[in-house]
Amino acid sequence: MPFNIALSGIRAASSDLDVTGNNIANASTTGFKSSRVEFGDIYAGSILGSTANTPGSGVSLQNIRQQFSQGNRNFTDNSLDLAINGTGFFVTSNGGDRQYTRAGAFGLDDDGFMVSNVGARLQGFAADEDGNINGTLSDLQVDVSVQPPRQTTLSEARFNLDSNQPVLESTGTEFTTDGAVIGIAQQGLQEATSTTTDVGNITTPINFAANPTTFQLELTGSSPVSGNGTVNITLDASTANSVQDIANLINSEIFGAPSPINVQAVANGSQLLFQDLTEGVSSTITVSGVTGTNDLSTALTGAPASVAGIAEVTNGYLAQTLEFEGPDGDVFNFTSERDASAAQTASEMNALAGITASAQTNARIIAGSFDNSNNNFTLNGVTLTSTTLDGLANEINGLGTSQLAGISAEVNSTGDLEITSRVGADLRFGFGGSQPPGTLDVIGRTGTGIQTVNTNTEDVVVGGNLTIQMEEGYSLLSAEPSVGNLFSPLTDDSFSEVAINAFDPADQGTFNHSTTSTVYDSLGNPHTLEQYFVRQPYDPNDPSTSSNHWMMYVQVDGQNVGDPDPTLPVPENTQPTMASFNVHFNSDGSLNEDLTDPILISNWTPNNDDGSAAGALGPLNVLQGGQLPVTEPPSSSNFEISLDGTTQFGSNFGVERQDQNGYTTGRLSGVDIADDGIIFARFTNGEAQVLGQVALANFNNIEGLKPVGDTSWVQTADSGEPVVGAPGSSQLGIINSGALEESNVDLSTQLVNLIIAQRNFQASSKTIETANQVTQTIINLR
């Protein structure tokens, strides 16, 4: 019997050594849980039972119990290294076999699945495209391929609009030049001529001392009026040896008279001329009361009637006086200059308080009439050599920032050449130089006559039109003369209301706030979304206005994205308009969602930087059926703007949130795993996509799990069913990314256990030795 007892002790000590050795061998194994040996004594029994004095029968191995206490965490630089802080096990699938482990050294295989060192796939809850976690346990996969772009379908923004901002826009009055002379092609001389009387040839010398000459010289109809009148000429003291001497003597008499007139004597070889000093006026020069018998007296007596001067061609505009009244009741006048260009008149009017004027000139060269074969056509004095209207358009546009500043040209659909001065300068057409002229037909305002230019001495001039805006409180009282000039007789229909300082995205003085953000088209190309906020006026007496009202204008890449206006003429009725939306706030500064417009951008055509179509999905405007909500996946470039949470408080404008759901193409740049097991994939496009959630499992009796190697356990009947859930839920622990749980083996304790097991083994062996000696003694009894 002692032999069996000793053998059981040796077996127990050997098992103890095995377990302790295994613990020591796995002291550095990640996630390893140490074991301990639990023994029980053995007593023989009988049907009638045993007595208190029954000796034992040895020792038996009752259990090898694993210690599932928490191991220390060792932090690493690998975000896929996971450690559980608390209870629970990672769930893995090894060839379909469900296993559980505390070893969190995971990586990615070639298909992007998260796997352990032995290839077992980590289990978790997958996420859909929107990052929503489902409840089905499956293999966790990180897609390592290129992330396709996502088109923006929703832009979410939250702002604070400053309630102290002023209303920048006001309502004024507008009227235009609509007189009979506006924009008509006027034809006439390139250079003005003067009124002239040709006295004829004079034979010199003439001794006026011996044979004096007297006469009267009269000028009428000249300008200025003070230059008109009559002077008496007396030549009686000198000898004139040339016609130039005669002219000098006469001019001395004219300009030495008490009231000189605006006439000058001119010698032209042997001819003597009297000439009005003012060019272009239709005046009359009269010679009378001639006395004397010399050659001059004879010529003066037979002098013909004067030839009236001819003015240089102009736009034909006469002076007109406008009488304005300001908001304080003050009256002030403006008088336009005769023949002044629309550009000059607009510039002078802009110097007036409360008045803004703009000008533009339009003219047209009729197709088929243009002949510039000698390359001497002139526009505003600049010689142009093109022989076709297309070439002429290119030549004019090429000089639009230099010699022909502000002038542009375009061949229209009928082949005519439309020429425009954007600043309202006169447009002068002609032929210059010594070469024979060509020909062209010019028309100014539509409905007026055609003028033909076909000489080197005449030009055609077209004047521009003006648009005058009066700020709120200003009015036009009268225009004198009231007819036949820049303006027709003024009536109530001559004036229309117009927005002053109306919104212009290029003018920062027309909007209160602005901000930009990025949106993406269906190809992943980024585009700039521009939002402008304009405070709207409020009049308590006007029910059409409301307090706390703003207008939000939207552009993308500087282009209009509003729906077409079918009431506009062709082709404007199919083109994008400025997108605008009403934004209202409550008296507490919160957004009034009932009055604020739904914001759908439905007419955006994505373009490249050069303005060409990018090839992405195009718009589906409201007229074509575009509406909210925007469908997913999108079938057009439409997207919604949400202003939820936007406020209007008495503080500076601020962007409190700016987000949108689109992005460009991206490649995986890293993976982050949160404490709750949520897996975030970071991409080079700045996006962080939820891919899934690591699952943890726990058991009612974790000591009932069966170890199967590779630091894994499997379920048994004793362990009970696994309780699977998200980290941090129920009694499950949380996950530390970038850390591994070390073995919970205490080496010092295990080394002591080795000594104890060794001594136990030795003692049991000594029992056998002693029993052997006793047995031998008994055998040796005689």
CSV table of C-alpha atoms in Angstrom, one decimal, residues 4 37 248 283 302 327 331 452 495 535 549 571 615 643 669 676 681 777:
chain,number,residue,atom,x,y,z
A,4,ASN,CA,0.8,3.2,-4.3
A,37,VAL,CA,-2.8,22.4,-9.9
A,248,ASN,CA,-1.1,142.5,-91.1
A,283,SER,CA,-21.6,132.7,-89.4
A,302,GLY,CA,-16.3,143.0,-105.7
A,327,PRO,CA,-34.1,114.3,-49.4
A,331,VAL,CA,-32.7,121.8,-55.2
A,452,THR,CA,-22.7,105.2,-95.3
A,495,PHE,CA,-39.0,106.4,-63.8
A,535,ARG,CA,-29.6,92.1,-44.3
A,549,HIS,CA,-34.9,88.9,-42.3
A,571,PRO,CA,-31.4,82.6,-74.5
A,615,GLY,CA,-17.8,65.5,-67.0
A,643,LEU,CA,-28.6,76.0,-41.7
A,669,SER,CA,-3.5,56.0,-44.3
A,676,ASP,CA,-15.7,51.0,-27.4
A,681,ALA,CA,-10.2,54.0,-41.1
A,777,THR,CA,13.1,-6.3,6.6
